[in-house]
CSV table of C-alpha atoms in Angstrom, one decimal:
chain,number,residue,atom,x,y,z
A,1,UNK,CA,0.0,0.0,0.0
A,2,UNK,CA,1.8,3.0,-1.3
A,3,UNK,CA,1.4,6.0,1.1
A,4,UNK,CA,3.4,8.7,-0.6
A,5,UNK,CA,3.1,8.5,-4.4
A,6,UNK,CA,5.2,10.5,-6.8
A,7,UNK,CA,4.5,10.9,-10.5
A,8,UNK,CA,6.2,10.4,-12.8
A,9,UNK,CA,9.1,8.3,-11.6
A,10,UNK,CA,11.2,9.7,-14.5
A,11,UNK,CA,10.8,13.0,-16.2
A,12,UNK,CA,12.8,14.4,-19.1
A,13,UNK,CA,12.3,18.0,-19.9
A,14,UNK,CA,13.9,20.5,-22.2
A,15,UNK,CA,16.1,23.3,-21.0
A,16,UNK,CA,13.8,26.2,-20.1
A,17,UNK,CA,10.6,24.3,-20.5
A,18,UNK,CA,8.3,24.4,-17.5
A,19,UNK,CA,7.8,21.1,-15.7
A,20,UNK,CA,5.5,20.0,-12.9
A,21,UNK,CA,6.1,17.1,-10.6
A,22,UNK,CA,3.3,15.7,-8.5
A,23,UNK,CA,2.9,14.0,-5.1
A,24,UNK,CA,0.0,12.5,-3.4
A,25,UNK,CA,-0.4,11.0,0.0
A,26,UNK,CA,-2.9,8.7,1.7
A,27,UNK,CA,-1.6,9.3,5.2
A,28,UNK,CA,-3.7,12.5,5.8
A,29,UNK,CA,-0.5,14.1,7.1
A,30,UNK,CA,-0.6,17.9,7.5
A,31,UNK,CA,3.0,18.5,6.5
A,32,UNK,CA,4.3,17.9,3.0
A,33,UNK,CA,7.9,18.6,1.9
A,34,UNK,CA,9.8,18.8,-1.3
A,35,UNK,CA,13.5,17.9,-1.3
A,36,UNK,CA,16.1,18.0,-4.0
A,37,UNK,CA,18.8,15.3,-4.0
A,38,UNK,CA,21.8,15.1,-6.2
A,39,UNK,CA,24.1,12.1,-6.7
A,40,UNK,CA,24.3,10.3,-3.4
A,41,UNK,CA,24.2,13.6,-1.4
A,42,UNK,CA,21.8,14.1,1.5
A,43,UNK,CA,18.3,15.4,0.5
A,44,UNK,CA,18.1,19.2,0.5
A,45,UNK,CA,14.9,20.8,1.7
A,46,UNK,CA,13.3,23.2,-0.9
A,47,UNK,CA,10.1,24.1,0.9
A,48,UNK,CA,7.3,22.6,2.9
A,49,UNK,CA,3.6,23.1,3.6
A,50,UNK,CA,2.1,23.0,7.0
A,51,UNK,CA,-1.5,22.6,6.1
A,52,UNK,CA,-2.0,25.5,3.7
A,53,UNK,CA,0.9,27.5,5.0
A,54,UNK,CA,3.8,27.6,2.6
A,55,UNK,CA,7.3,27.8,4.0
A,56,UNK,CA,10.2,28.5,1.6
A,57,UNK,CA,13.8,27.8,2.5
A,58,UNK,CA,15.9,30.9,2.2
A,59,UNK,CA,18.2,29.4,-0.4
A,60,UNK,CA,15.6,27.9,-2.6
A,61,UNK,CA,15.7,29.6,-6.1
A,62,UNK,CA,12.7,31.5,-7.3
A,63,UNK,CA,12.6,29.1,-10.2
A,64,UNK,CA,11.0,26.5,-7.9
A,65,UNK,CA,7.4,27.0,-6.9
A,66,UNK,CA,4.9,24.8,-5.2
A,67,UNK,CA,1.1,24.3,-4.9
A,68,UNK,CA,-0.9,22.4,-2.5
A,69,UNK,CA,-4.6,22.4,-3.6
A,70,UNK,CA,-5.7,20.0,-0.8
A,71,UNK,CA,-4.4,17.8,2.0
A,72,UNK,CA,-3.6,14.9,-0.4
A,73,UNK,CA,-1.8,16.6,-3.2
A,74,UNK,CA,1.3,18.8,-3.6
A,75,UNK,CA,3.0,19.9,-6.8
A,76,UNK,CA,6.5,21.1,-7.6
A,77,UNK,CA,6.7,23.5,-10.5
A,78,UNK,CA,10.1,24.3,-12.1
A,79,UNK,CA,9.5,27.4,-14.2
A,80,UNK,CA,12.6,27.3,-16.3
A,81,UNK,CA,14.7,24.2,-15.7
A,82,UNK,CA,18.4,24.5,-16.1
A,83,UNK,CA,20.9,21.8,-16.5
A,84,UNK,CA,21.8,22.2,-12.8
A,85,UNK,CA,18.3,21.3,-11.8
A,86,UNK,CA,18.7,17.7,-13.0
A,87,UNK,CA,18.3,15.7,-9.8
A,88,UNK,CA,16.1,13.4,-7.8
A,89,UNK,CA,13.1,15.2,-6.4
A,90,UNK,CA,11.7,13.7,-3.2
A,91,UNK,CA,8.3,14.4,-1.7
A,92,UNK,CA,7.8,13.6,2.0
A,93,UNK,CA,5.0,13.9,4.5
A,94,UNK,CA,4.8,14.1,8.3
A,95,UNK,CA,1.8,14.5,10.6
A,96,UNK,CA,0.7,15.1,14.1
A,97,UNK,CA,-2.1,16.6,16.1
A,98,UNK,CA,-0.1,19.0,18.1
A,99,UNK,CA,2.5,20.0,15.6
A,100,UNK,CA,4.6,18.4,12.8
A,101,UNK,CA,5.6,14.9,13.7
A,102,UNK,CA,9.2,14.5,12.9
A,103,UNK,CA,9.0,11.1,11.2
A,104,UNK,CA,9.1,12.0,7.5
A,105,UNK,CA,7.8,9.4,5.0
A,106,UNK,CA,9.2,9.6,1.5
A,107,UNK,CA,7.8,8.8,-1.9
A,108,UNK,CA,9.9,6.9,-4.4
A,109,UNK,CA,11.1,10.1,-6.0
A,110,UNK,CA,11.1,11.6,-9.5
A,111,UNK,CA,14.3,11.6,-11.4
A,112,UNK,CA,14.4,14.7,-13.5
A,113,UNK,CA,16.7,14.9,-16.6
A,114,UNK,CA,17.1,18.3,-18.4
A,115,UNK,CA,18.2,18.1,-22.0
B,1,UNK,CA,24.0,26.2,9.7
B,2,UNK,CA,23.7,23.1,11.8
B,3,UNK,CA,25.4,20.0,10.5
B,4,UNK,CA,25.6,16.4,11.4
B,5,UNK,CA,28.8,14.5,11.1
B,6,UNK,CA,28.1,11.0,9.8
B,7,UNK,CA,30.8,8.4,9.7
B,8,UNK,CA,32.2,6.4,8.0
B,9,UNK,CA,31.5,7.8,4.6
B,10,UNK,CA,31.6,4.3,3.1
B,11,UNK,CA,32.2,0.8,4.3
B,12,UNK,CA,33.3,-2.3,2.5
B,13,UNK,CA,32.2,-5.4,4.4
B,14,UNK,CA,32.0,-9.1,4.0
B,15,UNK,CA,28.6,-10.8,4.1
B,16,UNK,CA,27.9,-11.8,7.7
B,17,UNK,CA,29.9,-9.1,9.3
B,18,UNK,CA,28.4,-6.6,11.8
B,19,UNK,CA,28.3,-2.9,10.8
B,20,UNK,CA,28.4,0.2,12.8
B,21,UNK,CA,27.9,3.8,11.8
B,22,UNK,CA,27.3,7.0,13.8
B,23,UNK,CA,26.2,10.6,13.7
B,24,UNK,CA,27.3,13.4,15.9
B,25,UNK,CA,26.2,17.0,16.3
B,26,UNK,CA,27.6,20.0,18.1
B,27,UNK,CA,24.1,20.9,19.4
B,28,UNK,CA,21.3,19.0,21.2
B,29,UNK,CA,18.8,17.1,19.1
B,30,UNK,CA,15.2,16.1,20.1
B,31,UNK,CA,14.9,13.3,17.6
B,32,UNK,CA,17.1,11.0,15.6
B,33,UNK,CA,16.0,9.1,12.6
B,34,UNK,CA,17.8,6.5,10.5
B,35,UNK,CA,16.9,6.0,6.8
B,36,UNK,CA,18.1,3.6,4.1
B,37,UNK,CA,18.1,4.6,0.5
B,38,UNK,CA,18.5,2.2,-2.4
B,39,UNK,CA,19.6,3.5,-5.8
B,40,UNK,CA,16.8,5.3,-7.6
B,41,UNK,CA,14.4,5.1,-4.7
B,42,UNK,CA,13.3,7.4,-1.9
B,43,UNK,CA,14.7,7.1,1.7
B,44,UNK,CA,12.9,4.5,3.8
B,45,UNK,CA,12.6,5.1,7.6
B,46,UNK,CA,14.4,2.3,9.6
B,47,UNK,CA,14.3,3.5,13.1
B,48,UNK,CA,13.1,6.6,15.0
B,49,UNK,CA,14.5,7.7,18.4
B,50,UNK,CA,12.9,10.2,20.7
B,51,UNK,CA,14.5,9.9,24.1
B,52,UNK,CA,18.1,10.3,25.3
B,53,UNK,CA,19.5,6.8,26.0
B,54,UNK,CA,16.7,5.1,24.0
B,55,UNK,CA,17.8,1.9,22.4
B,56,UNK,CA,15.6,0.5,19.6
B,57,UNK,CA,15.8,-2.5,17.4
B,58,UNK,CA,14.2,-3.3,14.1
B,59,UNK,CA,15.2,-6.9,13.1
B,60,UNK,CA,18.9,-7.0,12.7
B,61,UNK,CA,19.2,-3.2,13.1
B,62,UNK,CA,19.7,-1.5,16.4
B,63,UNK,CA,20.0,2.2,17.0
B,64,UNK,CA,20.6,4.3,20.1
B,65,UNK,CA,19.9,8.0,21.0
B,66,UNK,CA,23.0,9.1,22.7
B,67,UNK,CA,22.8,10.1,26.4
B,68,UNK,CA,24.2,13.6,25.6
B,69,UNK,CA,21.5,14.0,22.9
B,70,UNK,CA,24.3,15.0,20.5
B,71,UNK,CA,24.9,11.6,18.9
B,72,UNK,CA,23.3,8.4,17.6
B,73,UNK,CA,24.6,5.1,16.2
B,74,UNK,CA,23.2,2.4,14.0
B,75,UNK,CA,24.3,-1.2,14.1
B,76,UNK,CA,23.5,-3.9,11.6
B,77,UNK,CA,24.2,-7.4,12.6
B,78,UNK,CA,25.1,-10.3,10.3
B,79,UNK,CA,25.0,-8.2,7.1
B,80,UNK,CA,23.4,-9.7,4.0
B,81,UNK,CA,23.6,-8.5,0.4
B,82,UNK,CA,20.3,-6.6,0.5
B,83,UNK,CA,21.8,-4.3,3.2
B,84,UNK,CA,23.7,-2.6,0.5
B,85,UNK,CA,22.7,1.0,0.1
B,86,UNK,CA,23.2,4.4,1.6
B,87,UNK,CA,22.2,5.0,5.2
B,88,UNK,CA,21.4,8.5,6.3
B,89,UNK,CA,20.9,9.8,9.8
B,90,UNK,CA,18.6,12.8,10.3
B,91,UNK,CA,18.0,14.8,13.4
B,92,UNK,CA,15.6,17.4,14.7
B,93,UNK,CA,17.3,20.2,16.6
B,94,UNK,CA,15.7,21.6,19.8
B,95,UNK,CA,14.8,24.9,18.1
B,96,UNK,CA,13.0,23.3,15.2
B,97,UNK,CA,9.8,21.3,14.8
B,98,UNK,CA,9.9,20.5,11.2
B,99,UNK,CA,13.2,20.8,9.4
B,100,UNK,CA,15.4,17.7,9.7
B,101,UNK,CA,19.2,18.1,9.6
B,102,UNK,CA,20.8,15.4,7.5
B,103,UNK,CA,24.1,13.5,7.7
B,104,UNK,CA,26.0,13.1,4.5
B,105,UNK,CA,25.3,9.3,4.4
B,106,UNK,CA,27.2,6.1,4.8
B,107,UNK,CA,27.5,3.9,1.7
B,108,UNK,CA,27.5,0.3,2.5
B,109,UNK,CA,29.1,-2.0,0.0
B,110,UNK,CA,29.5,-5.8,0.4
B,111,UNK,CA,32.7,-7.3,-0.9
B,112,UNK,CA,32.1,-10.1,-3.5
């Protein structure tokens, strides 16, 4: 039973062509995260939503945007992908009644290639 | 920013050997998490630790939350080929309730 689902698993996009990655969850968690991970490095947090509140990391480029239309879905939009944006993009969720639970559960990731 | 020092960076082991890796921090953490990541997949949570001194097992895996709250270790007993992968520690500092701080990972390789 997949709990955090990312689509697609592999995405090829052209340099400068907008691309959207999607994430859905069946855990009903109130926090959803987007991470970028490059070649065996640790995941790097781009931003997260706590319910509908969007929290951007200070060093996340403006090229990266996110939408969360409801509890279950969250999207990562890359407005003008550059070659340096090729990476694995990971969606994760965490939940809790009194605040974000720290156990983050990850999807399988989307491998983005920019050509 | 805060960092976690994870060591070793990589390990070459024989099947059947025990494995140990650890993470240290210069500041106090409230939570320690250990993840395993296979190539092309997302990280999978192995063990979560919430109390100083806590020792938790998950099959052949054992992890401990250091008593000083600044470190954690993960042990794997009797390693098997499917243990190959990258192991990440992640921690939650005292002054944060959402942003995990990650170690650089330990790559486990089994010698043929």
